[in-house]
Amino acid sequence: MINVVTLIDSIENIPGIGEKRLSALNDLGIFNIEDLLTYYPRRYEDMSVQIPSTSIDGQKVAFRGNVVSIPSFRFFGAHKSILTFKMKINLDVISVTFFNQPWLKNQIETNKELIIFGVYNKNKQELNGQKILNDAANTLQGYYPVSKDIQQKTLIQIIQNAYALYKNDIVNIIPENIAKTFNILPRQKIIENLHFPKTMLDSSNARKSATFEEFFLFQIRLQILKYSDKTNFGRSISINTKIVNDFIKTLPYKLTSAQQKVINEIITDVKAPIHMNRLLQGDVGSGKTVVAASVIFGVIEAGYQAAVMAPTEILARQHAYNISKLYADAGQNIRVELLTSSVKKSIRNQILEDLVNGKIDLLIGTHSLIQKDVLWYKLGIAVIDEQHRFGVKQRAILREQGENPDILSMTATPIPRTLAITAYGEMDVSTINELPSGRKKIKTYRASFNELEQIYSWVHQLILQGNKAYVVTPLIEESDSLDIQNAEMAFEEIKNSFPDIKIGLLHGKVPSEEKNKILTDFKNGKIDLLVSTTVVEVGVDNPNATIIIILDADRFGLSQLHQLRGRVGRNDKQSYTVLVADPKTEYGVQRLNALVASTDGFELAQKDLELRGPGDVIGIKQSGVPDFAVGNPIKDAQIMEDAQQSAIELVNTKNWEDNKINKELVKYLSETMQRYKDFD
Ligand code: ADP
Ligand code: MG
């Protein structure tokens, strides 16, 4: 007999697994007994015996009956065959057909009783047979994701063997008190009812418990990491709140209460002797920059340096300009420098020297901030704007080179709350949920290309009345040069039609200095209308712009359109967005309609998910949500929330690791820890 020890034994211990099957199973991600026992079916087929009168057309069913005709069999084509016979089920007689299973013909004899599983065609009274069942005892049949190297049947057999051998070693990992609160089944029951359910209800209950287990294990690992990060790299920066408030009083506007609230949340974190990892979430135009500027001001006054990293040069430059202006207007002597790839070498060298000597207070830049030779004197806080534009690695480098500063990430790509707790699980989240007062709701319209001329003359009129406008040209993903060509064409066209207004052109190939001049001219009113590719998408701030025309709007995703629209509506005048498109797909139409219907980023993010459907793995991946084997973080959002809540409570309980109620969980986590590290 095999000496059963634990579920982390290799599956080699199970009878019937040789080298070939071992490697096939490994390919499916199954290495130990636990992997095997938690490799659950995707779906089930109901093999319980039905009768024709209550069965639905097209349904997969099993019928039990007697063969009442002499079976007919013939080959046709190269390798095709057809077998048909009549079968009597109570009073009904139906015809049964099997394609391409010639070996079955020997099993069909007149008067023999059979159970046949197949697809029922009610009109024709026909069953398209798939297989002959031996016995109807095992009524629900699980279907597993398998590969070409291993068959369903084999896998089921292996799982049966493993379950028989190991079922008594399956212990409950979820602590008893938590299991009780959320009605989580014992682990052995979960495994049994997912592989070998007696009813659909059994399996769906087991799946809920398995989902909780999966989410809970994910969350507990996350919360442990978060907890240890907070405590291990803690540093208390003593921000003087009064100084920050005095600075805020010098701003040209009053902060919204949401801005004030998040500033307080962030400052509390920075002052506490913990490491901050916080996400500031707020819709486009909600005023995140000034929140960051206020906190940074406090950090600098407390004797530390600060960093702001932005994804594009335009944005970095704009931040440098706006933030230093805020400080200067407040009469504060703070040294702000800009570091991007277009900064000259000699100037760059000077910046680096002054940075490491502590002569620079705030360094704002692009990816240039994470070059190896960028060294800090005493970095207190790093702000990462449009954080979703950066990879995990890049964020980590900034943190490492700055020797674990507090991190404030900012994003205007709101994702629905249901996904946020998974995607942002390792961060604390602050949300700005209101726009500055006095803003008028942006009016959004759809238009067709044959209305474009009219639209341009309308824009022309508005410009003559003092408005400023963007015209955004189509996104051509395959080709940069087409992208630019489109922008150039639109530019020429508008220029020729309206020689009395000043027009600018902006695209990716415009040299950075010129780009800069164009944006400044646009901001200062020397340019009335800016034709641009999507380089203006993220963050560009010209408060005077009130019109944005988006050409081929159906080429953009919903959140991108929302970002683009956010370029206007930044003052107290009425702003307009016109989506020009002749969409060819229903999905395109729906996206445009959604944008017309709502100006709320969170609502649109939810809508986006619905339009894509929860099966859209890419959409989910883009929001940073990991893959789950059992649960679906959108459909099972409530379970995720419960799992997160219990994990947070547990990890924040004193000495939870020593409490015997958590013994199996702690053991499980330490056994699987190495593995999680390896997968990183
Ligand atoms: P985002 O959150 O999209 O980054 P910004 O920080 O660029 O938004 O702010 C958008 C615009 O709103 C800027 O022109 C900014 O000066 C202005 N702004 C920020 N806060 C307020 C406020 N409380 N009242 C009025 N205008 C504000
Ligand atoms: Mg911004």
PDB file of N, CA and C and ligand atoms in Angstrom, residues 288-289 315 318-319 385-386 410 412 539 570, ligand 2:
ATOM      1  N   LYS A 288      -7.175  65.592  -9.560  1.00  0.00           N
ATOM      2  CA  LYS A 288      -6.234  64.785  -8.791  1.00  0.00           C
ATOM      3  C   LYS A 288      -4.883  65.483  -8.627  1.00  0.00           C
ATOM      4  N   THR A 289      -4.505  66.260  -9.675  1.00  0.00           N
ATOM      5  CA  THR A 289      -3.182  66.876  -9.641  1.00  0.00           C
ATOM      6  C   THR A 289      -2.990  67.758  -8.407  1.00  0.00           C
ATOM      7  N   LEU A 315       2.456  65.132 -20.626  1.00  0.00           N
ATOM      8  CA  LEU A 315       1.845  65.144 -19.310  1.00  0.00           C
ATOM      9  C   LEU A 315       2.846  65.561 -18.228  1.00  0.00           C
ATOM     10  N   GLN A 318       3.408  69.225 -18.467  1.00  0.00           N
ATOM     11  CA  GLN A 318       2.239  69.947 -17.971  1.00  0.00           C
ATOM     12  C   GLN A 318       2.199  69.953 -16.437  1.00  0.00           C
ATOM     13  N   HIS A 319       2.501  68.791 -15.854  1.00  0.00           N
ATOM     14  CA  HIS A 319       2.533  68.724 -14.385  1.00  0.00           C
ATOM     15  C   HIS A 319       3.601  69.659 -13.838  1.00  0.00           C
ATOM     16  N   ASP A 385       1.331  58.959 -11.848  1.00  0.00           N
ATOM     17  CA  ASP A 385       0.094  59.417 -12.486  1.00  0.00           C
ATOM     18  C   ASP A 385      -0.285  58.444 -13.588  1.00  0.00           C
ATOM     19  N   GLU A 386      -1.569  58.269 -13.797  1.00  0.00           N
ATOM     20  CA  GLU A 386      -2.069  57.317 -14.797  1.00  0.00           C
ATOM     21  C   GLU A 386      -1.376  55.974 -14.595  1.00  0.00           C
ATOM     22  N   MET A 410      -2.160  57.183  -9.115  1.00  0.00           N
ATOM     23  CA  MET A 410      -3.390  57.887  -9.491  1.00  0.00           C
ATOM     24  C   MET A 410      -3.936  57.292 -10.787  1.00  0.00           C
ATOM     25  N   ALA A 412      -7.412  57.627 -13.662  1.00  0.00           N
ATOM     26  CA  ALA A 412      -8.708  58.165 -14.059  1.00  0.00           C
ATOM     27  C   ALA A 412      -9.437  57.111 -14.851  1.00  0.00           C
ATOM     28  N   GLY A 539      -4.816  63.002 -19.891  1.00  0.00           N
ATOM     29  CA  GLY A 539      -4.416  64.066 -18.981  1.00  0.00           C
ATOM     30  C   GLY A 539      -4.244  65.477 -19.493  1.00  0.00           C
ATOM     31  N   ARG A 570     -13.755  71.602 -18.605  1.00  0.00           N
ATOM     32  CA  ARG A 570     -12.840  71.929 -17.519  1.00  0.00           C
ATOM     33  C   ARG A 570     -12.990  73.366 -17.042  1.00  0.00           C
TER      34      ARG A 570
HETATM   35 MG    MG B   2      -4.521  63.907 -14.394  1.00  0.00          MG
END
